[in-house]
Coordinates of C-alpha atoms in Angstrom, one line a residue:
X1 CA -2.6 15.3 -43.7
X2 CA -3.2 18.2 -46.1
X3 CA -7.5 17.9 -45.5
X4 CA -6.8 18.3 -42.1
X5 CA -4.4 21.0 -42.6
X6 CA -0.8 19.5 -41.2
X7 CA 0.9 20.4 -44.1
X8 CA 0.4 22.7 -46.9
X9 CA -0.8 22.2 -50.5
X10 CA 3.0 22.6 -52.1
X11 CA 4.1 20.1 -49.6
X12 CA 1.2 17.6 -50.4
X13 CA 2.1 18.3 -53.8
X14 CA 5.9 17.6 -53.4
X15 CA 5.7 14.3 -51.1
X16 CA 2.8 13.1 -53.5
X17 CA 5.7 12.9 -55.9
X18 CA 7.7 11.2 -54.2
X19 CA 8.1 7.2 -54.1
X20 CA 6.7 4.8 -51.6
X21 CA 9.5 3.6 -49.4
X22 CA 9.4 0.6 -46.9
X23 CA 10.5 0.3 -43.7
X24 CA 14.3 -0.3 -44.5
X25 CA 14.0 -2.5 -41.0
X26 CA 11.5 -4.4 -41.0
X27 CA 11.0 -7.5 -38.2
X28 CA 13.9 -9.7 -39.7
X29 CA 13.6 -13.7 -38.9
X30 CA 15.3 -14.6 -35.9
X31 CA 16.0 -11.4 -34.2
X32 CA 13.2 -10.6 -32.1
X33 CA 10.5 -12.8 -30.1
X34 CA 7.8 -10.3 -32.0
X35 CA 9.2 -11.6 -35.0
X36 CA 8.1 -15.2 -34.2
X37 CA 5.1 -14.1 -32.5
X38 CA 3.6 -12.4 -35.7
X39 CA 4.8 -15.2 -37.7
X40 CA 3.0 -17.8 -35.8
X41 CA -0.2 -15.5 -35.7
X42 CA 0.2 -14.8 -39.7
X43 CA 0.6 -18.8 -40.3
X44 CA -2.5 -19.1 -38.0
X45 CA -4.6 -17.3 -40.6
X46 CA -3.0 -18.2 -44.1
X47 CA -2.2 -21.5 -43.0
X48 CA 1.3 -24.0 -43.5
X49 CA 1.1 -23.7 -47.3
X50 CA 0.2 -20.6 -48.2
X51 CA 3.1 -19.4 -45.4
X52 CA 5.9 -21.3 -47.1
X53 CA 5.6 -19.6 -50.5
X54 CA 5.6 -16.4 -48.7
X55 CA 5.1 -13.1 -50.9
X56 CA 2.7 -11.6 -48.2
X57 CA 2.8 -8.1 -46.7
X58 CA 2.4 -8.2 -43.0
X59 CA 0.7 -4.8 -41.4
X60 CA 1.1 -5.4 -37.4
X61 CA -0.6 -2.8 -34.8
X62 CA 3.4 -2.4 -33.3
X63 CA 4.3 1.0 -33.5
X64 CA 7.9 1.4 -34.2
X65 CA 9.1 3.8 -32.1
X66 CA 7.8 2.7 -29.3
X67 CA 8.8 -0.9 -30.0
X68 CA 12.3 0.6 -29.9
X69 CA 12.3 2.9 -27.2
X70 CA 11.2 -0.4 -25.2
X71 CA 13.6 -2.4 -26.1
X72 CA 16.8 0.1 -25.8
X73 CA 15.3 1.5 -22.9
X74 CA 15.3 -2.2 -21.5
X75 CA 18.0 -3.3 -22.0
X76 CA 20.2 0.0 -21.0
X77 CA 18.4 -0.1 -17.4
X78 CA 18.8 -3.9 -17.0
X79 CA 22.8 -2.8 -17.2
X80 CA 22.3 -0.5 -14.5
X81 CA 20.4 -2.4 -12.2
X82 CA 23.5 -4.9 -12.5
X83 CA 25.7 -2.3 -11.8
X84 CA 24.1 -2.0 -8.3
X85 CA 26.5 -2.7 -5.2
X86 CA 24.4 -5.2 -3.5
X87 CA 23.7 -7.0 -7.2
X88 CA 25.4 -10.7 -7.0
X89 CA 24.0 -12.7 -9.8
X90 CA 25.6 -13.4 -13.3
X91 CA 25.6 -10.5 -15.6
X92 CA 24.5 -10.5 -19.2
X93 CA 27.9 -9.7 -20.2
X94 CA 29.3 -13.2 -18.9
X95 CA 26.9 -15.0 -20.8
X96 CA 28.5 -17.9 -22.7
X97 CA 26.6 -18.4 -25.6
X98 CA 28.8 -21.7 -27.2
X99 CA 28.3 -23.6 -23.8
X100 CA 24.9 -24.2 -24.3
X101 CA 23.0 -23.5 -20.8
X102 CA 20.4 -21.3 -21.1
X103 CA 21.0 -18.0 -19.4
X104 CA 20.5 -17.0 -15.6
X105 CA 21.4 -13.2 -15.8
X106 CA 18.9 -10.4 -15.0
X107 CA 15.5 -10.3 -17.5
X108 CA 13.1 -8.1 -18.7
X109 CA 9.9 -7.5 -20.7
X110 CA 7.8 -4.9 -21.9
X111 CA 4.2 -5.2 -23.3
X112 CA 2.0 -1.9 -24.6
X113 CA -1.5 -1.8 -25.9
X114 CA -3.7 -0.1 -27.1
X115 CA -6.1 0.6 -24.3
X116 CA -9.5 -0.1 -25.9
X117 CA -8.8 -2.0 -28.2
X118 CA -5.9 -4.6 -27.1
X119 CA -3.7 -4.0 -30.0
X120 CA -0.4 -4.9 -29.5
X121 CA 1.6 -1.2 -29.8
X122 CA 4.5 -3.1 -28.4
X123 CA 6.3 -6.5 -27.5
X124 CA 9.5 -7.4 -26.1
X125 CA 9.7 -10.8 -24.7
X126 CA 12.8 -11.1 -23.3
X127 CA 16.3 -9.2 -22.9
X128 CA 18.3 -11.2 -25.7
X129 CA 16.7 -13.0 -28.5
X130 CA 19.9 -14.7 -29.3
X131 CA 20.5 -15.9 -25.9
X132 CA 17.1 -17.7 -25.6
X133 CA 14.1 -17.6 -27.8
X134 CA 11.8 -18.1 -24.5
X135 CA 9.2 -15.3 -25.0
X136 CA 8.1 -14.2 -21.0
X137 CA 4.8 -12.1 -22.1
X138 CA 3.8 -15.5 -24.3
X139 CA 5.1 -18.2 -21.2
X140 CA 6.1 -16.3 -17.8
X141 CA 4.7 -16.3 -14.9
X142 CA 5.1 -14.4 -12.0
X143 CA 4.1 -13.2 -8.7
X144 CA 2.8 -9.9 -8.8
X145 CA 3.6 -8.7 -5.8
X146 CA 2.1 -5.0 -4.7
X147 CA 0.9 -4.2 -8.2
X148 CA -1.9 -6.8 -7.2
X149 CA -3.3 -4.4 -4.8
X150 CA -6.0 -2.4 -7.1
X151 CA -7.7 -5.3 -7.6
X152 CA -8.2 -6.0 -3.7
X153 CA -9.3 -3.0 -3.4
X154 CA -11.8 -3.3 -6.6
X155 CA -13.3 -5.9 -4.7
X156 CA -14.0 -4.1 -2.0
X157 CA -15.6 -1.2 -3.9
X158 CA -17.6 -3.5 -5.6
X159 CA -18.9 -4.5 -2.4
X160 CA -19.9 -1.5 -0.7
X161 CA -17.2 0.0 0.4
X162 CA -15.6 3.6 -0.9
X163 CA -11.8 5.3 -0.6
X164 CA -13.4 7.5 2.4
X165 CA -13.7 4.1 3.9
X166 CA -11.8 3.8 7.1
X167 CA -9.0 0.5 7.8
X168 CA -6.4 0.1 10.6
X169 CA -2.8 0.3 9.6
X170 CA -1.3 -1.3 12.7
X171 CA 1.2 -4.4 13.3
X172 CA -0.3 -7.3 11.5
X173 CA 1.2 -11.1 12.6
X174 CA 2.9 -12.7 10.3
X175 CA 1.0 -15.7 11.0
X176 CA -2.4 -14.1 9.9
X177 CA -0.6 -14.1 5.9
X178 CA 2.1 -17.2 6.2
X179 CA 4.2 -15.3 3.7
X180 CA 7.6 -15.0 3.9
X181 CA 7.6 -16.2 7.9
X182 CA 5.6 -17.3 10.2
X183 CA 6.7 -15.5 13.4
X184 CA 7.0 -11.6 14.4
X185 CA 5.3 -8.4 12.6
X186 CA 4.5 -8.9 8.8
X187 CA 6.7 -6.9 6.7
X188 CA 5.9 -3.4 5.4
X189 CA 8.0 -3.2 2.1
X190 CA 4.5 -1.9 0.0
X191 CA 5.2 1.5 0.1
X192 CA 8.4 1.3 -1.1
X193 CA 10.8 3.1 1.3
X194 CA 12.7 2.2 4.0
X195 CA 11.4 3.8 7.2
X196 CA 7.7 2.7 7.0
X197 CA 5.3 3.7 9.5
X198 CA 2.1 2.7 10.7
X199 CA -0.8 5.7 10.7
X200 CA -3.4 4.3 13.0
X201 CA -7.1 4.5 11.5
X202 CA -6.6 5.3 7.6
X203 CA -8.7 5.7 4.5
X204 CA -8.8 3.2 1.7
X205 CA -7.4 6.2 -0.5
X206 CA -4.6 6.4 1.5
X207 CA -4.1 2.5 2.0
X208 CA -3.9 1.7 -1.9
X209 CA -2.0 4.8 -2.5
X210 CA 0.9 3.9 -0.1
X211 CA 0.6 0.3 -0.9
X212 CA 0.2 -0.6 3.2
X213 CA 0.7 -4.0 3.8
X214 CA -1.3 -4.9 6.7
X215 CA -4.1 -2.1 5.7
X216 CA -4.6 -4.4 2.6
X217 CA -4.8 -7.8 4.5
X218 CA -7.2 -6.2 6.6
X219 CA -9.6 -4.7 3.4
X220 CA -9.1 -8.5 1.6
X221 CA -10.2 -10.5 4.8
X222 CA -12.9 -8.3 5.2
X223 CA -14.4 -8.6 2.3
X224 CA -14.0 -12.2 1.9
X225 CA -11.5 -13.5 0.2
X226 CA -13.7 -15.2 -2.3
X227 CA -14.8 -12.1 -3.6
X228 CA -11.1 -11.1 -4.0
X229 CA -10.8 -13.7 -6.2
X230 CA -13.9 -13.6 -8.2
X231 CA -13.2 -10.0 -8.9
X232 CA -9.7 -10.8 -10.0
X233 CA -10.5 -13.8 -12.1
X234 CA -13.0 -10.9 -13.6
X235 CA -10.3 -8.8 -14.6
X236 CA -8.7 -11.6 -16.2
X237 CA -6.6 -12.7 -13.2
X238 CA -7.4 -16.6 -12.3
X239 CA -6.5 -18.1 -8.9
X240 CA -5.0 -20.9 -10.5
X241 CA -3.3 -22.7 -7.6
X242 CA -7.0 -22.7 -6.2
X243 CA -5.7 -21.9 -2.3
X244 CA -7.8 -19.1 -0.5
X245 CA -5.2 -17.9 1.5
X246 CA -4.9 -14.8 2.9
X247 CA -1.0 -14.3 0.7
X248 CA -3.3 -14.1 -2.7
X249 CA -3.8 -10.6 -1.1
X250 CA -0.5 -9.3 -1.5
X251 CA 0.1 -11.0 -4.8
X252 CA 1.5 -14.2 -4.0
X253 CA -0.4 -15.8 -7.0
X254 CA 1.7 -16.0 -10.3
X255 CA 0.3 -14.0 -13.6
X256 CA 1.3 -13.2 -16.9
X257 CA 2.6 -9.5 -18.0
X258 CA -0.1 -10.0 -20.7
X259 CA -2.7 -10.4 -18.0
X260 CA -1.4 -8.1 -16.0
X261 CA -1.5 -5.0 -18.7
X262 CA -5.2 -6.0 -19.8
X263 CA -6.6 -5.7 -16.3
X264 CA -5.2 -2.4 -15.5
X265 CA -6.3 -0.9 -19.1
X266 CA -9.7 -1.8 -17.3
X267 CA -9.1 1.4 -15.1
X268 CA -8.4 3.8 -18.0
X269 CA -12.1 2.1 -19.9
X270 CA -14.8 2.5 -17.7
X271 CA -14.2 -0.6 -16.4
X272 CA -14.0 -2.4 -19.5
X273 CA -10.9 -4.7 -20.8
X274 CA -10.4 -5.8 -24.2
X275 CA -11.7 -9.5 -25.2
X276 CA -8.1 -10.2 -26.6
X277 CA -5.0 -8.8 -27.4
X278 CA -3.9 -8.7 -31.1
X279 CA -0.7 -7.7 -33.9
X280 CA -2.3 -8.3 -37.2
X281 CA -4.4 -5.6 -38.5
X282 CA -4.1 -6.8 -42.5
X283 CA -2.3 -8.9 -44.7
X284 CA -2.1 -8.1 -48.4
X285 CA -0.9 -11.3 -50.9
X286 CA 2.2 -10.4 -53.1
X287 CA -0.2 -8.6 -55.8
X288 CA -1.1 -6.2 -53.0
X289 CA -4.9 -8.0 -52.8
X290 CA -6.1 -7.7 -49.0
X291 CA -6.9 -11.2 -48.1
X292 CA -7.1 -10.8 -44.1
X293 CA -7.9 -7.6 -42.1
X294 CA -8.8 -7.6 -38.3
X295 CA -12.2 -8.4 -37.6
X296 CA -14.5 -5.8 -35.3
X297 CA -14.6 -8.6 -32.6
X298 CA -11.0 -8.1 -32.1
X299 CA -11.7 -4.7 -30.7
X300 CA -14.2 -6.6 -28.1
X301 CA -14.1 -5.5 -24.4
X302 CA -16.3 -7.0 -21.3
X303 CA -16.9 -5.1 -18.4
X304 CA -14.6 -6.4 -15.1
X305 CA -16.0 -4.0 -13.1
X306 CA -18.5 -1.1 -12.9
X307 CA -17.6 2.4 -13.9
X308 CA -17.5 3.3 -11.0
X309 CA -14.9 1.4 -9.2
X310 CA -12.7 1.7 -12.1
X311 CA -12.8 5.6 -11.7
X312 CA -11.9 5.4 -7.7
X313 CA -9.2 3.2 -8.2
X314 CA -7.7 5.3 -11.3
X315 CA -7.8 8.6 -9.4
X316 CA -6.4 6.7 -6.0
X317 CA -3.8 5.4 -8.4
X318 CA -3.3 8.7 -10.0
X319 CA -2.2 10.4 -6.4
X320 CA 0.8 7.8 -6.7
X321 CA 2.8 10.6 -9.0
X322 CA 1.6 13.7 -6.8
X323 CA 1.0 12.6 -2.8
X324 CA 2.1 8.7 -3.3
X325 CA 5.5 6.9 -3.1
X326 CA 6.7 7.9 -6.8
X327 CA 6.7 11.6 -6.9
X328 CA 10.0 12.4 -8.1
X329 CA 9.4 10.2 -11.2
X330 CA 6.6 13.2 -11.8
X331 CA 9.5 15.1 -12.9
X332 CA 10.8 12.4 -15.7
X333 CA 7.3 12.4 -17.7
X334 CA 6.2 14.4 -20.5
X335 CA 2.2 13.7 -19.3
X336 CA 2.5 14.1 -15.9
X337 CA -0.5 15.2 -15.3
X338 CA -2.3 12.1 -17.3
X339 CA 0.0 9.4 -16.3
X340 CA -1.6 6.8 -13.8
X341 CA 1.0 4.5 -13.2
X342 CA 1.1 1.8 -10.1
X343 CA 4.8 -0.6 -9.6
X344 CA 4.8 -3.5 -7.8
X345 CA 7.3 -5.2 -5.6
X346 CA 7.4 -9.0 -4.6
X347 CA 8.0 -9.8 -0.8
X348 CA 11.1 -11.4 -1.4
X349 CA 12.1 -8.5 -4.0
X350 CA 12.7 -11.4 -6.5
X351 CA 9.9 -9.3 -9.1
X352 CA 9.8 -5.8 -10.0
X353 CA 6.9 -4.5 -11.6
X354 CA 5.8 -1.0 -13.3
X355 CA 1.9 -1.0 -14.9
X356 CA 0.0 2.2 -15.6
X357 CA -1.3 4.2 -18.7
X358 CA -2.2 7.6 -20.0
X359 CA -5.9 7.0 -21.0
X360 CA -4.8 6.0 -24.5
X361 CA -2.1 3.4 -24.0
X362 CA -1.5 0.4 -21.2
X363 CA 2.0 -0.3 -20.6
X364 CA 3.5 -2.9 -18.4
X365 CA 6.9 -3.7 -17.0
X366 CA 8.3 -6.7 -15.6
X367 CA 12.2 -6.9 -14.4
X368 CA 13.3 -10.7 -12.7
X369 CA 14.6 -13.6 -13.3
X370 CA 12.7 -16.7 -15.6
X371 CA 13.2 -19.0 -12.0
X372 CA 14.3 -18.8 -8.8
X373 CA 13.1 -16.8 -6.0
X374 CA 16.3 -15.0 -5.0
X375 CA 15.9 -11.4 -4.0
X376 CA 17.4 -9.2 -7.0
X377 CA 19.0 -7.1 -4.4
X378 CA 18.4 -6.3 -1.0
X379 CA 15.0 -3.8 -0.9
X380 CA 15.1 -3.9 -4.8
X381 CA 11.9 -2.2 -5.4
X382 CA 9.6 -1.9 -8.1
X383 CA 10.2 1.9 -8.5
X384 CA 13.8 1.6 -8.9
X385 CA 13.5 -1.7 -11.5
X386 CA 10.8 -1.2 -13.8
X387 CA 9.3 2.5 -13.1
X388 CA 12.5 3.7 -15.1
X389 CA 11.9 2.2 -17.9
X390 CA 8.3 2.9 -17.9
X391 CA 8.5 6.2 -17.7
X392 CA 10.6 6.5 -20.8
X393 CA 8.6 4.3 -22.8
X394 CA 5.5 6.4 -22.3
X395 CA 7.5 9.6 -23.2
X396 CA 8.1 7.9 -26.3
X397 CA 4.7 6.5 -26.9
X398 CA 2.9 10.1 -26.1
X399 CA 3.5 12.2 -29.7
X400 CA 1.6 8.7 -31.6
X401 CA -0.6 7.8 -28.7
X402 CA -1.6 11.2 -26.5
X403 CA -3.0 11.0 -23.0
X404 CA -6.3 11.8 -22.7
X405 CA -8.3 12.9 -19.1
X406 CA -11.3 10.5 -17.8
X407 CA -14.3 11.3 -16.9
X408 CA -16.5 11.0 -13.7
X409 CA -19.2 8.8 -14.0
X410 CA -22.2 10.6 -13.4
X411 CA -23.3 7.1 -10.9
X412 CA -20.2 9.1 -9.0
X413 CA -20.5 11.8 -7.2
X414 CA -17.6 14.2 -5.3
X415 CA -17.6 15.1 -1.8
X416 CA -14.8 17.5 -0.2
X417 CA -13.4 15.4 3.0
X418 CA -10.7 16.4 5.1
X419 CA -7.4 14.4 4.9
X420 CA -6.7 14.3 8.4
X421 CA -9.8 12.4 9.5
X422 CA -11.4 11.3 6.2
X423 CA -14.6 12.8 7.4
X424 CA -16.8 16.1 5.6
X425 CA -14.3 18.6 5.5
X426 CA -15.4 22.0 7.9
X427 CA -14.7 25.7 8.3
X428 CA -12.1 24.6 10.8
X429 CA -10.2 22.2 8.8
X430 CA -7.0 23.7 8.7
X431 CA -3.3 22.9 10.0
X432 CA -0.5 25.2 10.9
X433 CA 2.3 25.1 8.4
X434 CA 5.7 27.4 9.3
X435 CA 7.4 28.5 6.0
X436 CA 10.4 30.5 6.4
X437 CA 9.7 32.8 4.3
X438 CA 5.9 33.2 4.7
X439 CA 6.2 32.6 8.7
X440 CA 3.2 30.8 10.2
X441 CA 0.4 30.2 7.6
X442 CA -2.8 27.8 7.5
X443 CA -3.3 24.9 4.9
X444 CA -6.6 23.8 4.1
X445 CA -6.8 19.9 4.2
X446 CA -9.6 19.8 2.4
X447 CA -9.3 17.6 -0.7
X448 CA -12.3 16.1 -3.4
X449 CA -13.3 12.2 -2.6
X450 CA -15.7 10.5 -5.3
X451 CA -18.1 8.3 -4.1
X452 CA -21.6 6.6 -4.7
X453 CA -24.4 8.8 -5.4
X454 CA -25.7 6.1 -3.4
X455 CA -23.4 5.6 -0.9
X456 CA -24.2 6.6 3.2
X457 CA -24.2 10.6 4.6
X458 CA -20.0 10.6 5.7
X459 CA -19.8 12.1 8.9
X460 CA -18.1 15.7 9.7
X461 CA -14.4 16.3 10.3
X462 CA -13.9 15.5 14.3
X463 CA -10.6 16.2 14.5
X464 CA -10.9 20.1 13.5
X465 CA -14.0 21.0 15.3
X466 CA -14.8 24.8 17.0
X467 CA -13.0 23.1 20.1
X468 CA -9.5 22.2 18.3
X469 CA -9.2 25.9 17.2
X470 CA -7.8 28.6 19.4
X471 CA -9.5 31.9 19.0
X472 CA -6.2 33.8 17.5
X473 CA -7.0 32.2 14.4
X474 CA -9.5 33.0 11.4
X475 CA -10.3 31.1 8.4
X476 CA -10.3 31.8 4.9
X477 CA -14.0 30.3 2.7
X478 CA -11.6 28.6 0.3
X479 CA -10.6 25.0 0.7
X480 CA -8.4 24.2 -2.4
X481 CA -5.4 23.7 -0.3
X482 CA -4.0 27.1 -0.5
X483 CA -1.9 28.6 1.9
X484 CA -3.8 31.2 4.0
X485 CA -2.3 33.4 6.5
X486 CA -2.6 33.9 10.1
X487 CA -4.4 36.8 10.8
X488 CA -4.7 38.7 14.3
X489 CA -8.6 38.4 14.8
X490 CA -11.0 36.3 16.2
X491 CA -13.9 33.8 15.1
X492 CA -17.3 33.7 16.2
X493 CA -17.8 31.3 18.6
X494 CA -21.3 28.8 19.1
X495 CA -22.4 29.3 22.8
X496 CA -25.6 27.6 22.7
X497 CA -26.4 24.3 21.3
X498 CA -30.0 25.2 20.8
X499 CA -30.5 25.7 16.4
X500 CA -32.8 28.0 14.6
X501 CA -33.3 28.1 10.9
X502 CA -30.6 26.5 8.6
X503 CA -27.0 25.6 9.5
X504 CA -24.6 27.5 7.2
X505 CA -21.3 26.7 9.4
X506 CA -21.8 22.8 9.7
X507 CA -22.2 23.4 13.8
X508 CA -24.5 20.6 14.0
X509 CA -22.4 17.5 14.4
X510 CA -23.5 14.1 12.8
X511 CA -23.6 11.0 15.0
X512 CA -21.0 8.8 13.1
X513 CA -19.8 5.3 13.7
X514 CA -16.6 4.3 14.7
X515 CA -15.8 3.1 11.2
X516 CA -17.7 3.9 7.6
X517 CA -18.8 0.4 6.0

């Protein structure tokens, strides 16, 4: 601290004085499920012997403040979401511990890591140790529900497609998924409100980032579900039940919290996902001798996906705090410019889910039940379970572990399209926008898109061409989505479709497909 200048030389001086002293609370036997988990790991590497006489000093990757701020945090939401009117199942604080029978209230874990290198920052496996020792992040299982999603889309980046891509979000029949019904309209309960609406043509952008239901059948059956599931089994997500049915799109396949958190840390790394996770980093004997320290391999990662991908679906993911369904939890985060965070929501609303990171750490959030399929609550969605408790967790987490920004691949490159039609963005594209204040102005839809260097010429804008503007309006150059007033004169107008010399106002229309491929 004092060579890199965070304290001065009489403060160096005067701690250096000072005595070692230990954590006055340490992990304590029986009182956590990271307690057993680092005792099993540690008896894994001394072995049975050497464990019994004990005298060792344990140094685990946990940090402790955010080891607390997740489980406090955890267990003071899990209170609240009981307290909600339409909540009917047995509450923690009925719990009869002398009757024996494991217990059926409301539970919740929390696993962080260390985004590139999988060590375990923190662990908690369950809402009450004493209650039952059955360690969720270690043994549960659980649909993911929307917080699947990224990795449909993954597999469609993979495979030649880009966010500018174009997908219906119309109707889709139920029949065409088999979940949750088999007659009527399949549900929209992805993005997370409860007044959905179908846009007609989208972009993939705009599909992942407002979790649309039927949009992401139509992406996953497109590309095949195979594909789906060899990129998810990639990212460390196995099809175990073996079934290519068109439900594994929308999460219907049960996963870990462990797996979970590794795959998304994926997006934050270039693609890359650590081997392993881990909690040991040494072990010293009872004469302070090292005898096990963490080997390199441990900090291991394979690629899951190219650099590419990962970057398209972080920044699509990224738009979830700014343009998506979670914007007002913007507000409640220290980082929220460099917090990418995604929840997830089962069909049945019987899982809630919150996964995301800052660049530096991978946190994940799971709020359910151990069984059963029962809805938590009518419309209980992911935001409202595990985003909460997310968000605080990272606030804690960001003084020790710091968000970082990503970088663009340079196999990337960005393109300014206009968010009306997903096509090339034009001098035209603008849209009226009446402020009281500011009376009638123009707002540029342009906004930046980042595909393929290699990727097909996208089209020009077709829905704010010279013939969709009327001649009382003028445009401003700039296209960063500032507000630009109306002013009283006119634009020149193209009269002749005949061309000479270059093409400075985009006049010359590309010949586009119906949909971009």
């Amino acid at each position: 601290m004092l060579a890199e200048g965070s304290i001065t030389q009489n403060e160096w001086e005067t701690l250096s004085a000072q005595d070692v002293v230990t954590n006055p609370k340490p992990l304590r036997r029986g009182t956590s499920h990271l307690y057993d988990k680092v005792v099993e790991l540690t008896r894994e590497i001394v072995g049975d012997d050497a464990m019994s006489r004990g005298g060792f000093n344990i140094f685990t990757t946990v940090d402790r403040d955010v080891q607390t701020a997740a489980n406090d945090t955890l267990r003071q939401h899990l209170l609240q979401i009981e307290k909600h009117p339409d909540y009917t199942h047995p509450l923690f604080s009925e719990h009869d511990r002398t009757s024996g029978k494991p217990p059926v209230y409301l539970q919740g874990a929390v696993l962080a890591i260390d985004s590139s290198t999988g060590a375990v920052i923190a662990h908690v496996g369950g809402r009450e140790f004493r209650h039952s020792q059955y360690d969720f992040i270690e043994s549960g299982r659980r649909p993911l529900g929307t917080a699947f999603l990224p990795f449909v889309y993954a597999a469609a980046f993979e495979n030649g497609s880009n966010p500018a891509t174009r997908v219906d979000d119309l109707p889709l029949d139920a029949r065409e998924v088999m979940l949750g019904g088999t007659e009527g309209i399949l549900g929209e309960w992805g993005p997370e409100i409860m007044d959905p609406i179908y846009q007609g043509e989208i972009t993939l952008r705009q599909a992942l980032r407002n979790s649309k239901i039927a949009s992401t059948v139509r992406v996953g059956v497109d590309v095949g579900l195979a594909a789906v599931a060899s990129q998810s089994k990639k990212f460390g997500l196995p099809l175990e039940s073996g079934e290519l049915l068109s439900r594994l799109l929308l999460g219907w396949e049960q996963n870990s919290l462990w797996q979970a958190v590794r795959a998304y840390s994926a997006f934050a790394r270039n693609g890359r996902a650590p081997d392993d996770l881990y909690y040991i980093d040494r072990i010293e004997n009872v004469d302070g001798q090292l005898i096990y320290t963490a080997p390199q391999s441990k900090a291991a990662t394979r690629e899951v996906c190219d650099s590419a991908t990962a970057y398209q679906i972080h920044s699509i993911l990224a738009d979830n705090l700014s343009k998506g369904n979670l914007t007002e939890i913007a507000d409640t985060l220290l980082e929220p410019e460099l917090a990418v965070v995604k929840s997830g929501t089962n069909y049945n609303f019987s899982d809630g889910w919150a996964l995301g990171y800052n660049g530096t750490l991978t946190c994940g959030v799971w709020v359910g039940f151990f069984e059963g399929r029962k809805p938590i609550y009518e419309f209980a969605f992911g935001k409202d379970l595990a985003i909460p408790v997310w968000s605080q967790i990272m606030n804690a987490a960001s003084t020790d572990f710091p968000g970082q920004n990503l970088t663009r691949p340079p196999t990337l490159k960005t393109i300014n399209l206009c968010s009306t039609s997903g096509r090339k963005v034009t001098r035209y594209c603008y849209e009226s926008v009446f402020d009281p204040e500011l009376g009638l102005s123009l707002v540029s839809t342009a906004y930046p898109e980042y595909v393929r260097v290699t990727d097909p010429e996208i089209g020009l804008c077709p829905v704010h061409g010279s013939g969709g503007v009327t001649p009382s309006m003028a445009f401003a150059p700039d296209t960063d989505g500032a507000r630009q007033r109306r002013l009283s004169v006119s634009p020149l107008w193209v009269t002749n479709n005949a061309l000479l010399g270059n093409d400075p106002y985009n006049s010359v229309v590309l010949s586009i497909p119906e949909k971009q491929t």
